[in-house]
Tab-separated table of C-alpha atoms and ligand atoms in Angstrom:
chain	number	residue	atom	x	y	z
W	1353	MET	CA	-50.207	-87.395	-83.942
W	1354	ASN	CA	-51.589	-88.902	-80.949
W	1355	ALA	CA	-51.617	-92.902	-80.828
W	1356	PRO	CA	-55.552	-94.069	-80.760
W	1357	ARG	CA	-57.311	-93.367	-77.740
W	1358	PRO	CA	-57.833	-97.039	-75.716
W	1359	PRO	CA	-61.671	-97.369	-74.683
W	1360	LEU	CA	-63.048	-97.322	-71.957
W	1361	LYS	CA	-63.000	-99.709	-68.999
W	1362	ALA	CA	-66.066	-99.918	-67.341
W	1363	LEU	CA	-65.557	-98.943	-63.723
W	1364	ASP	CA	-67.226	-102.587	-62.355
W	1365	GLU	CA	-64.476	-104.011	-64.383
W	1366	ALA	CA	-61.882	-101.902	-64.018
W	1367	LEU	CA	-61.989	-102.318	-59.666
W	1368	ALA	CA	-62.334	-106.291	-59.821
W	1369	GLU	CA	-59.287	-106.201	-61.665
W	1370	LEU	CA	-57.648	-103.751	-58.902
W	1371	LEU	CA	-59.091	-106.026	-56.587
W	1372	SER	CA	-57.987	-109.592	-57.567
W	1373	HIS	CA	-54.072	-107.550	-57.271
W	1374	ALA	CA	-54.809	-107.074	-53.391
W	1375	GLN	CA	-53.968	-109.430	-51.194
W	1376	PRO	CA	-53.986	-109.483	-47.808
W	1377	LEU	CA	-50.956	-108.574	-46.170
W	1378	ALA	CA	-49.366	-111.069	-44.096
W	1379	GLY	CA	-48.014	-108.972	-40.601
W	1380	ILE	CA	-50.940	-109.537	-37.869
W	1381	GLU	CA	-50.530	-107.516	-34.443
W	1382	ASP	CA	-51.122	-107.399	-31.159
W	1383	ILE	CA	-52.386	-103.780	-30.313
W	1384	THR	CA	-54.723	-102.499	-26.845
W	1385	THR	CA	-57.481	-102.489	-27.176
W	1386	PHE	CA	-58.465	-98.600	-26.603
W	1387	ASP	CA	-55.941	-98.611	-30.138
W	1388	GLY	CA	-58.326	-100.737	-32.203
W	1389	ASP	CA	-60.146	-97.967	-33.523
W	1390	GLY	CA	-60.693	-98.360	-37.150
W	1391	ARG	CA	-58.028	-101.728	-37.838
W	1392	VAL	CA	-59.476	-105.200	-39.263
W	1393	LEU	CA	-59.205	-107.605	-37.256
W	1394	ALA	CA	-57.319	-110.428	-37.757
W	1395	ARG	CA	-59.148	-113.491	-35.539
W	1396	ASP	CA	-62.517	-114.047	-34.993
W	1397	ILE	CA	-63.194	-113.241	-31.285
W	1398	THR	CA	-64.993	-115.737	-29.251
W	1399	SER	CA	-66.337	-115.019	-25.899
W	1400	ALA	CA	-65.355	-117.394	-23.053
W	1401	LEU	CA	-68.394	-116.281	-20.574
W	1402	HIS	CA	-72.088	-114.940	-20.432
W	1403	VAL	CA	-72.820	-111.236	-21.391
W	1404	PRO	CA	-73.962	-110.480	-19.165
W	1405	PRO	CA	-72.216	-113.049	-16.611
W	1406	GLN	CA	-75.658	-113.633	-14.821
W	1407	ASP	CA	-79.749	-112.790	-14.426
W	1408	ASN	CA	-79.253	-108.762	-12.905
W	1409	SER	CA	-81.601	-106.240	-12.344
W	1410	SER	CA	-82.030	-103.247	-14.374
W	1411	MET	CA	-84.663	-101.385	-11.908
W	1412	ASP	CA	-83.603	-99.892	-8.225
W	1413	GLY	CA	-86.023	-102.031	-6.396
W	1414	TYR	CA	-86.964	-105.122	-4.926
W	1415	ALA	CA	-86.544	-108.615	-6.239
W	1416	VAL	CA	-89.362	-110.793	-5.383
W	1417	ARG	CA	-91.307	-114.267	-5.851
W	1418	CYS	CA	-94.536	-113.459	-7.890
W	1419	ALA	CA	-96.030	-116.762	-6.043
W	1420	ASP	CA	-95.603	-114.170	-3.075
W	1421	VAL	CA	-97.077	-111.112	-4.384
W	1422	ARG	CA	-101.085	-112.348	-5.929
W	1423	GLU	CA	-102.513	-108.842	-5.054
W	1424	ALA	CA	-100.930	-105.124	-4.713
W	1425	GLY	CA	-100.661	-103.996	-1.396
W	1426	VAL	CA	-98.628	-107.268	0.094
W	1427	VAL	CA	-96.491	-105.926	3.083
W	1428	LEU	CA	-93.566	-108.712	2.706
W	1429	PRO	CA	-90.564	-108.525	5.072
W	1430	VAL	CA	-87.047	-107.160	3.620
W	1431	SER	CA	-84.395	-109.570	4.017
W	1432	GLN	CA	-81.276	-108.981	2.297
W	1433	ARG	CA	-79.866	-106.104	0.454
W	1434	ILE	CA	-77.807	-106.612	-2.991
W	1435	PRO	CA	-75.923	-103.369	-4.208
W	1436	ALA	CA	-75.051	-103.437	-7.780
W	1437	GLY	CA	-70.965	-106.048	-7.235
W	1438	ALA	CA	-72.739	-107.461	-4.656
W	1439	SER	CA	-73.968	-111.172	-4.816
W	1440	GLY	CA	-77.104	-111.637	-2.812
W	1441	ALA	CA	-78.013	-115.099	-0.750
W	1442	PRO	CA	-80.812	-116.973	-1.925
W	1443	LEU	CA	-84.388	-115.017	-1.105
W	1444	GLN	CA	-86.127	-116.504	1.788
W	1445	PRO	CA	-89.727	-117.579	0.684
W	1446	GLY	CA	-92.008	-115.089	1.855
W	1447	SER	CA	-89.101	-112.001	1.839
W	1448	VAL	CA	-87.773	-109.287	-0.915
W	1449	ALA	CA	-84.412	-108.370	-1.312
W	1450	ARG	CA	-83.728	-104.951	-1.906
W	1451	ILE	CA	-82.245	-104.917	-5.351
W	1452	PHE	CA	-80.329	-101.995	-7.243
W	1453	THR	CA	-79.478	-101.611	-10.881
W	1454	GLY	CA	-76.852	-104.657	-12.103
W	1455	ALA	CA	-76.514	-106.386	-8.911
W	1456	PRO	CA	-77.125	-110.218	-9.749
W	1457	VAL	CA	-81.125	-111.369	-9.470
W	1458	PRO	CA	-80.678	-113.472	-6.010
W	1459	ALA	CA	-81.855	-117.363	-6.298
W	1460	GLY	CA	-85.656	-117.965	-6.019
W	1461	ALA	CA	-86.245	-114.298	-7.047
W	1462	ASP	CA	-88.075	-114.452	-10.483
W	1463	ALA	CA	-89.045	-110.115	-10.726
W	1464	ILE	CA	-87.932	-107.126	-9.840
W	1465	VAL	CA	-90.831	-104.508	-8.569
W	1466	MET	CA	-89.210	-101.393	-9.364
W	1467	GLN	CA	-88.961	-98.810	-6.434
W	1468	GLU	CA	-91.288	-96.717	-7.871
W	1469	GLU	CA	-94.329	-99.583	-7.597
W	1470	CYS	CA	-93.776	-100.190	-3.606
W	1471	GLU	CA	-93.467	-97.911	-0.495
W	1472	ALA	CA	-91.966	-98.320	3.108
W	1473	ALA	CA	-94.048	-100.238	5.238
W	1474	GLY	CA	-92.470	-100.428	8.909
W	1475	GLU	CA	-89.480	-101.761	10.290
W	1476	GLY	CA	-87.704	-103.632	7.634
W	1477	SER	CA	-90.722	-103.928	5.121
W	1478	VAL	CA	-92.354	-103.122	1.990
W	1479	ARG	CA	-95.259	-102.908	0.497
W	1480	VAL	CA	-96.245	-104.195	-3.139
W	1481	ASN	CA	-98.335	-102.325	-4.537
W	1482	ALA	CA	-98.085	-104.306	-8.112
W	1483	VAL	CA	-98.627	-107.548	-9.053
W	1484	PRO	CA	-95.537	-108.361	-10.926
W	1485	LYS	CA	-95.155	-110.574	-14.310
W	1486	PRO	CA	-92.585	-113.175	-13.842
W	1487	GLY	CA	-89.849	-112.306	-15.804
W	1488	GLN	CA	-90.178	-107.990	-15.056
W	1489	TRP	CA	-87.069	-106.088	-14.987
W	1490	ILE	CA	-84.594	-109.368	-15.165
W	1491	ARG	CA	-81.277	-109.055	-17.686
W	1492	ARG	CA	-81.102	-112.542	-18.608
W	1493	ALA	CA	-77.480	-113.787	-18.284
W	1494	GLY	CA	-75.742	-114.066	-21.968
W	1495	GLU	CA	-78.869	-111.978	-23.578
W	1496	ASP	CA	-76.128	-109.634	-25.240
W	1497	VAL	CA	-73.490	-112.600	-25.784
W	1498	THR	CA	-73.196	-115.602	-24.625
W	1499	ARG	CA	-69.976	-118.073	-24.041
W	1500	GLY	CA	-68.503	-119.454	-27.274
W	1501	ALA	CA	-70.211	-116.966	-29.915
W	1502	VAL	CA	-67.827	-115.371	-32.132
W	1503	VAL	CA	-68.632	-111.417	-31.339
W	1504	LEU	CA	-66.455	-110.148	-34.080
W	1505	SER	CA	-65.488	-111.927	-37.147
W	1506	LYS	CA	-61.639	-111.922	-39.220
W	1507	GLY	CA	-61.548	-108.951	-41.371
W	1508	GLU	CA	-64.349	-106.546	-39.111
W	1509	ARG	CA	-63.544	-103.273	-39.576
W	1510	LEU	CA	-63.477	-102.419	-35.753
W	1511	ALA	CA	-65.672	-99.178	-34.716
W	1512	PRO	CA	-65.890	-97.274	-30.857
W	1513	SER	CA	-68.764	-100.170	-30.512
W	1514	SER	CA	-66.839	-103.099	-30.723
W	1515	LEU	CA	-63.739	-101.836	-28.845
W	1516	GLY	CA	-66.951	-101.879	-26.031
W	1517	LEU	CA	-67.822	-105.575	-26.958
W	1518	ALA	CA	-64.117	-106.507	-27.206
W	1519	ALA	CA	-63.750	-105.153	-23.490
W	1520	SER	CA	-67.100	-106.555	-22.313
W	1521	ILE	CA	-65.923	-110.063	-22.938
W	1522	GLY	CA	-62.577	-109.098	-21.589
W	1523	MET	CA	-60.070	-108.562	-24.564
W	1524	SER	CA	-57.561	-106.241	-23.647
W	1525	THR	CA	-55.961	-106.813	-26.798
W	1526	LEU	CA	-56.609	-107.461	-30.071
W	1527	PRO	CA	-55.036	-108.975	-32.857
W	1528	VAL	CA	-55.354	-107.083	-35.791
W	1529	VAL	CA	-53.630	-107.013	-39.634
W	1530	SER	CA	-50.690	-104.480	-40.092
W	1531	ARG	CA	-51.187	-101.257	-40.689
W	1532	PRO	CA	-50.748	-100.753	-44.901
W	1533	ARG	CA	-47.710	-98.386	-45.933
W	1534	VAL	CA	-47.848	-96.039	-48.385
W	1535	ALA	CA	-46.101	-93.835	-50.213
W	1536	LEU	CA	-47.440	-90.539	-51.573
W	1537	PHE	CA	-46.241	-88.801	-53.942
W	1538	SER	CA	-47.185	-85.803	-56.441
W	1539	THR	CA	-46.288	-84.837	-59.270
W	1540	GLY	CA	-46.775	-81.773	-61.715
W	1541	ASP	CA	-44.373	-78.556	-62.100
W	1542	GLU	CA	-46.943	-76.367	-60.984
W	1543	LEU	CA	-47.634	-77.081	-57.481
W	1544	VAL	CA	-46.822	-75.034	-54.886
W	1545	MET	CA	-46.771	-76.084	-51.299
W	1546	PRO	CA	-48.740	-73.872	-48.987
W	1547	GLY	CA	-47.022	-71.969	-46.991
W	1548	ASP	CA	-43.970	-71.603	-49.470
W	1549	ILE	CA	-45.197	-69.076	-51.231
W	1550	ALA	CA	-47.589	-66.604	-50.368
W	1551	PRO	CA	-50.750	-66.340	-52.397
W	1552	GLU	CA	-50.190	-62.593	-53.480
W	1553	GLN	CA	-46.766	-63.653	-54.321
W	1554	MET	CA	-48.171	-67.527	-56.694
W	1555	PRO	CA	-46.103	-66.572	-60.457
W	1556	PRO	CA	-48.986	-67.479	-63.196
W	1557	GLY	CA	-49.216	-71.201	-63.577
W	1558	ALA	CA	-48.756	-71.924	-60.060
W	1559	ILE	CA	-51.046	-73.512	-57.832
W	1560	TYR	CA	-51.003	-74.688	-54.495
W	1561	ASN	CA	-50.998	-78.586	-53.957
W	1562	SER	CA	-53.950	-80.056	-52.572
W	1563	ASN	CA	-54.352	-83.359	-53.580
W	1564	ARG	CA	-51.670	-84.104	-51.392
W	1565	PHE	CA	-53.497	-83.049	-48.424
W	1566	PHE	CA	-56.719	-85.330	-48.870
W	1567	LEU	CA	-54.851	-87.737	-49.764
W	1568	ARG	CA	-52.612	-87.620	-46.923
W	1569	ALA	CA	-55.680	-87.658	-44.556
W	1570	LEU	CA	-58.100	-90.369	-46.400
W	1571	LEU	CA	-54.986	-92.514	-45.976
W	1572	GLN	CA	-54.942	-92.349	-42.811
W	1573	ARG	CA	-59.210	-92.242	-41.662
W	1574	LEU	CA	-57.995	-95.965	-43.932
W	1575	GLY	CA	-55.584	-97.029	-40.943
W	1576	CYS	CA	-52.339	-96.683	-43.758
W	1577	GLU	CA	-48.904	-95.495	-42.292
W	1578	VAL	CA	-48.220	-92.903	-44.383
W	1579	THR	CA	-44.898	-91.687	-46.046
W	1580	ASP	CA	-45.033	-88.070	-47.687
W	1581	TYR	CA	-42.735	-87.989	-50.475
W	1582	GLY	CA	-43.444	-84.527	-51.017
W	1583	ILE	CA	-43.706	-83.224	-54.737
W	1584	VAL	CA	-41.450	-85.376	-57.296
W	1585	PRO	CA	-38.752	-84.128	-58.562
W	1586	ASP	CA	-38.918	-83.813	-62.492
W	1587	GLN	CA	-36.186	-85.724	-63.498
W	1588	ARG	CA	-35.358	-88.770	-64.623
W	1589	ASP	CA	-33.338	-89.992	-62.062
W	1590	ALA	CA	-34.476	-88.555	-58.833
W	1591	THR	CA	-37.987	-90.106	-59.796
W	1592	LEU	CA	-36.080	-93.446	-60.004
W	1593	ASP	CA	-34.515	-93.723	-57.208
W	1594	ALA	CA	-37.613	-92.244	-55.371
W	1595	LEU	CA	-39.914	-94.854	-56.745
W	1596	ARG	CA	-37.364	-97.872	-56.410
W	1597	ASP	CA	-36.635	-96.652	-52.818
W	1598	ALA	CA	-39.865	-96.273	-51.858
W	1599	ALA	CA	-41.135	-99.488	-53.003
W	1600	GLN	CA	-38.708	-101.308	-50.384
W	1601	GLN	CA	-40.715	-100.170	-47.267
W	1602	HIS	CA	-43.842	-100.173	-48.732
W	1603	ASP	CA	-47.279	-101.985	-49.933
W	1604	LEU	CA	-48.656	-99.164	-52.238
W	1605	ILE	CA	-47.108	-96.130	-53.948
W	1606	LEU	CA	-49.518	-93.635	-54.461
W	1607	THR	CA	-49.443	-90.690	-56.912
W	1608	SER	CA	-51.949	-87.875	-57.780
W	1609	GLY	CA	-51.245	-86.341	-61.701
W	1610	GLY	CA	-49.186	-87.459	-65.148
W	1611	VAL	CA	-51.678	-90.269	-65.770
W	1612	SER	CA	-53.858	-89.122	-68.524
W	1613	VAL	CA	-52.926	-89.778	-72.366
W	1614	GLY	CA	-49.810	-88.557	-73.375
W	1615	GLU	CA	-49.179	-86.436	-70.688
W	1616	GLU	CA	-45.205	-85.735	-70.520
W	1617	ASP	CA	-43.683	-87.105	-66.904
W	1618	HIS	CA	-41.783	-89.314	-65.520
W	1619	ILE	CA	-43.309	-91.337	-62.906
W	1620	LYS	CA	-45.167	-93.401	-65.692
W	1621	PRO	CA	-40.963	-94.131	-67.992
W	1622	ALA	CA	-40.038	-95.404	-64.350
W	1623	VAL	CA	-42.402	-97.349	-62.935
W	1624	GLN	CA	-42.516	-99.268	-66.730
W	1625	GLN	CA	-38.879	-99.655	-65.910
W	1626	LEU	CA	-38.555	-100.999	-62.518
W	1627	GLY	CA	-41.757	-102.855	-62.766
W	1628	GLU	CA	-44.793	-103.411	-64.920
W	1629	LEU	CA	-47.903	-100.390	-65.594
W	1630	ASP	CA	-51.454	-100.996	-66.717
W	1631	LEU	CA	-52.800	-97.148	-68.074
W	1632	TRP	CA	-56.755	-97.472	-67.748
W	1633	GLN	CA	-59.688	-95.197	-69.074
W	1634	ILE	CA	-62.233	-95.756	-66.538
W	1635	ALA	CA	-65.305	-94.899	-68.300
W	1636	ILE	CA	-66.673	-92.804	-64.868
W	1637	LYS	CA	-66.633	-89.025	-64.511
W	1638	PRO	CA	-65.423	-87.624	-62.684
W	1639	GLY	CA	-61.740	-89.630	-62.962
W	1640	LYS	CA	-61.321	-90.970	-65.553
W	1641	PRO	CA	-57.754	-91.955	-65.990
W	1642	PHE	CA	-55.857	-94.489	-63.924
W	1643	ALA	CA	-52.943	-96.086	-63.390
W	1644	TYR	CA	-51.916	-99.559	-61.419
W	1645	GLY	CA	-48.853	-100.809	-61.425
W	1646	LYS	CA	-46.179	-102.989	-59.540
W	1647	ILE	CA	-42.613	-101.665	-58.804
W	1648	TYR	CA	-40.175	-105.461	-57.974
W	1649	ARG	CA	-38.223	-104.990	-54.708
W	1650	ASP	CA	-35.509	-106.924	-56.266
W	1651	GLN	CA	-33.669	-105.376	-59.266
W	1652	ALA	CA	-31.744	-107.419	-60.665
W	1653	ALA	CA	-30.986	-109.640	-63.855
W	1654	GLY	CA	-33.319	-112.149	-63.083
W	1655	ALA	CA	-34.524	-111.690	-59.697
W	1656	ARG	CA	-37.368	-108.806	-60.939
W	1657	SER	CA	-41.090	-110.947	-60.781
W	1658	ALA	CA	-44.140	-109.415	-59.766
W	1659	GLN	CA	-44.315	-111.787	-56.941
W	1660	ASP	CA	-42.163	-109.499	-54.557
W	1661	ALA	CA	-43.599	-105.875	-55.566
W	1662	CYS	CA	-45.208	-103.357	-54.091
W	1663	HIS	CA	-48.691	-101.932	-56.031
W	1664	PHE	CA	-48.482	-99.011	-57.450
W	1665	ALA	CA	-51.637	-96.334	-58.150
W	1666	GLY	CA	-51.491	-93.484	-60.188
W	1667	LEU	CA	-54.656	-90.690	-59.352
W	1668	PRO	CA	-55.294	-87.958	-61.599
W	1669	GLY	CA	-54.262	-84.937	-61.081
W	1670	ASN	CA	-57.788	-82.926	-60.896
W	1671	PRO	CA	-58.656	-82.649	-56.938
W	1672	VAL	CA	-61.893	-84.528	-57.377
W	1673	SER	CA	-60.838	-87.215	-60.097
W	1674	SER	CA	-58.223	-87.813	-57.487
W	1675	PHE	CA	-60.701	-87.719	-54.630
W	1676	ILE	CA	-63.255	-89.864	-56.261
W	1677	THR	CA	-61.128	-92.313	-57.744
W	1678	PHE	CA	-59.422	-92.056	-54.175
W	1679	LEU	CA	-63.053	-93.539	-53.237
W	1680	VAL	CA	-64.201	-95.630	-55.174
W	1681	LEU	CA	-61.238	-97.645	-56.647
W	1682	VAL	CA	-58.068	-96.912	-54.172
W	1683	ARG	CA	-59.943	-97.142	-50.601
W	1684	PRO	CA	-61.866	-100.888	-51.730
W	1685	PHE	CA	-58.157	-101.802	-52.576
W	1686	LEU	CA	-56.478	-100.815	-49.076
W	1687	LEU	CA	-59.110	-101.968	-47.421
W	1688	LYS	CA	-58.801	-105.541	-48.850
W	1689	LEU	CA	-55.071	-105.423	-47.992
W	1690	GLN	CA	-56.262	-105.618	-44.904
W	1691	GLY	CA	-58.461	-108.436	-45.020
W	1692	VAL	CA	-61.723	-106.222	-45.083
W	1693	THR	CA	-64.178	-108.617	-46.728
W	1694	ASP	CA	-66.653	-106.112	-47.438
W	1695	VAL	CA	-65.112	-103.594	-49.656
W	1696	ALA	CA	-68.316	-102.129	-51.270
W	1697	PRO	CA	-69.542	-98.816	-49.592
W	1698	PRO	CA	-73.220	-98.857	-48.634
W	1699	ARG	CA	-75.918	-96.932	-50.685
W	1700	MET	CA	-79.615	-94.917	-50.678
W	1701	ALA	CA	-82.310	-94.743	-52.441
W	1702	LEU	CA	-83.507	-91.145	-52.586
W	1703	PRO	CA	-85.257	-88.708	-54.307
W	1704	ALA	CA	-83.930	-85.872	-56.344
W	1705	HIS	CA	-84.643	-82.928	-55.805
W	1706	PHE	CA	-82.851	-81.743	-58.751
W	1707	ASP	CA	-82.981	-82.318	-62.715
W	1708	TRP	CA	-79.908	-83.625	-64.656
W	1709	PRO	CA	-80.815	-82.512	-67.863
W	1710	ARG	CA	-78.049	-84.398	-70.033
W	1711	ALA	CA	-76.724	-87.727	-69.853
W	1712	ASP	CA	-73.267	-88.519	-69.881
W	1713	LYS	CA	-71.071	-91.655	-72.322
W	1714	ARG	CA	-69.955	-92.720	-67.947
W	1715	ARG	CA	-71.312	-93.592	-64.965
W	1716	GLU	CA	-71.128	-90.311	-62.958
W	1717	PHE	CA	-70.639	-89.032	-59.164
W	1718	LEU	CA	-72.703	-86.324	-58.929
W	1719	ARG	CA	-71.843	-84.344	-56.035
W	1720	VAL	CA	-75.118	-83.946	-53.809
W	1721	ARG	CA	-76.142	-83.123	-50.154
W	1722	ARG	CA	-78.927	-84.067	-48.152
W	1723	ASN	CA	-82.187	-81.526	-47.387
W	1724	ALA	CA	-83.584	-81.667	-44.887
W	1725	ALA	CA	-86.969	-83.053	-46.650
W	1726	GLY	CA	-85.218	-86.365	-46.980
W	1727	GLY	CA	-84.105	-85.638	-51.211
W	1728	LEU	CA	-81.337	-84.895	-53.025
W	1729	GLU	CA	-79.319	-81.351	-53.763
W	1730	LEU	CA	-77.257	-80.885	-56.792
W	1731	PHE	CA	-73.968	-78.823	-56.332
W	1732	PRO	CA	-74.245	-76.170	-59.409
W	1733	ASN	CA	-70.858	-76.891	-60.043
W	1734	GLN	CA	-69.806	-80.922	-61.279
W	1735	SER	CA	-66.415	-79.881	-62.438
W	1736	SER	CA	-63.586	-82.285	-61.916
W	1737	GLY	CA	-61.801	-78.966	-60.611
W	1738	VAL	CA	-63.500	-77.285	-58.399
W	1739	LEU	CA	-63.207	-79.521	-54.748
W	1740	THR	CA	-65.142	-76.956	-53.747
W	1741	SER	CA	-68.085	-79.520	-54.497
W	1742	ALA	CA	-66.948	-82.161	-51.908
W	1743	VAL	CA	-67.064	-80.097	-48.989
W	1744	TRP	CA	-70.713	-79.028	-50.072
W	1745	GLY	CA	-71.420	-82.527	-50.559
W	1746	ASP	CA	-71.893	-85.107	-48.035
W	1747	GLY	CA	-71.928	-87.936	-50.612
W	1748	VAL	CA	-72.293	-88.677	-54.304
W	1749	VAL	CA	-75.790	-89.953	-56.363
W	1750	ASP	CA	-74.452	-92.564	-58.735
W	1751	ASN	CA	-75.838	-92.192	-61.779
W	1752	PRO	CA	-75.442	-94.764	-64.546
W	1753	ALA	CA	-73.665	-93.736	-68.186
W	1754	GLY	CA	-76.293	-92.872	-70.086
W	1755	GLN	CA	-79.056	-91.632	-67.326
W	1756	THR	CA	-81.165	-88.365	-67.233
W	1757	ILE	CA	-82.412	-87.583	-64.046
W	1758	THR	CA	-85.653	-85.674	-63.645
W	1759	LYS	CA	-86.327	-83.921	-60.037
W	1760	GLY	CA	-88.758	-86.881	-58.012
W	1761	ASP	CA	-87.079	-89.911	-59.555
W	1762	THR	CA	-84.807	-92.338	-57.349
W	1763	VAL	CA	-81.475	-92.540	-57.552
W	1764	GLN	CA	-78.494	-94.031	-55.895
W	1765	PHE	CA	-76.842	-92.045	-53.012
W	1766	ILE	CA	-73.361	-93.283	-50.606
W	1767	SER	CA	-72.753	-91.019	-48.500
W	1768	PHE	CA	-68.708	-89.646	-47.692
W	1769	ALA	CA	-69.217	-90.306	-43.754
W	1770	GLU	CA	-69.553	-94.108	-45.615
W	1771	LEU	CA	-66.902	-93.648	-47.694
W	1772	MET	CA	-63.975	-91.857	-45.862
W	1773	GLY	CA	-64.796	-93.810	-42.814
F	2989	AMP	P1	-52.883	-84.312	-64.586
F	2989	AMP	O1	-53.485	-85.159	-64.438
F	2989	AMP	O2	-51.707	-83.619	-64.193
F	2989	AMP	O3	-52.899	-84.051	-66.424
F	2989	AMP	O4	-53.265	-83.070	-63.840
F	2989	AMP	C1	-54.636	-82.287	-64.607
F	2989	AMP	C2	-55.263	-81.042	-63.425
F	2989	AMP	O5	-54.663	-81.293	-61.696
F	2989	AMP	C3	-54.286	-80.120	-63.913
F	2989	AMP	O6	-54.829	-78.941	-63.722
F	2989	AMP	C4	-52.905	-80.073	-62.509
F	2989	AMP	O7	-52.885	-78.430	-63.072
F	2989	AMP	C5	-54.464	-80.953	-61.341
F	2989	AMP	N1	-53.629	-81.055	-60.444
F	2989	AMP	C6	-52.219	-81.983	-60.888
F	2989	AMP	N2	-52.087	-82.131	-59.710
F	2989	AMP	C7	-52.659	-81.479	-58.583
F	2989	AMP	C8	-52.596	-81.166	-57.189
F	2989	AMP	N3	-51.487	-82.532	-56.480
F	2989	AMP	N4	-53.180	-80.115	-56.599
F	2989	AMP	C9	-53.872	-79.528	-56.865
F	2989	AMP	N5	-54.278	-79.163	-58.201
F	2989	AMP	C10	-53.520	-80.192	-59.514
F	2990	MG	MG1	-49.367	-82.873	-64.637
């Protein structure tokens, strides 16, 4: 007889509980700024200078004193030439300076006239054909960054643009949180690795291990160092050995498959034996079963403690369930381990260009795609085994429990680009 099913847990509650276990990793390393993409800053980065450092020209043209050009057509001598990288002398009253984009504006000049508005007027002189406004075409010192300002904050994930900004204030290295070390296990006797058996030779009941491929890639995108233990052998002792070993050098052990209620598998009892395990039935679709636990690193009697433990997360085996539970639960967990403060993915209110007439008791993550009209189209097969939906789709609609959707309704869209970045 089956045990009574535990009540379903709301996703927000499960996520809050899961995140309460994720204390940011203590390790910090200095990496070269070139290698910073996707890493999380361990400290605030403060600028030691103004960017730009001085007022500079945003045009090729002539630096002038507005007082000298009260009307169009004034002819003035060119007293100096200032290319980018040079620094000019103070501008003599009654003269102009030839200047190029990025070159510092000489003292005394208060505007740049672009070269298209000037013409040569004999040897060493120029006719200024437009009356300048004070400040025109001048980029002010510190208009991007002021000295002393925090330009990038602790807990921020670095993007390519952040690396450029860090470089603009002279940072050749950056302090970042260590990469989470994640051990990845697949479970299931039906699983076969692509390449091991050709499609036409697959025995009945066998399927290829697809979860291993997207989970490894998702982990790497999140900045993790992944050890792939492959498909764990279906033996109690081998499973215990593998988990015990992985717990020593990793921050998280992630498994897929074998967390359904009543399923026979070796991971669950092994985690229970080596630490603690909570099995949750989460009120989401796809997704439902999810396990969180800890494996104590020291198994000696009296030393067993959750204080020195490796995190354990068990994902459901159905590929789309595995994919979605990773994105909504494991992703924020791994970001928090790296010290990211804001782990919620941004969402957008968009019109549904489809009907979803049957409400579900669980909160649903429907695979959808944006169309050229700015609306969302639904992948026709929302089954938790149909991975095509996650490739066809460019995101999900987060649809509350009990909610039907009628074409034209505004729904909450979360893009895969945000969830997988
Ligand atoms: P489970 O959660 O182990 O009960 O598995 C649920 C379904 O997902 C079953 O149909 C499994 O065959 C399938 N499954 C489990 N693991 C994988 C995997 N790594 N790749 C593809 N399908 C899987
Ligand atoms: Mg299984």
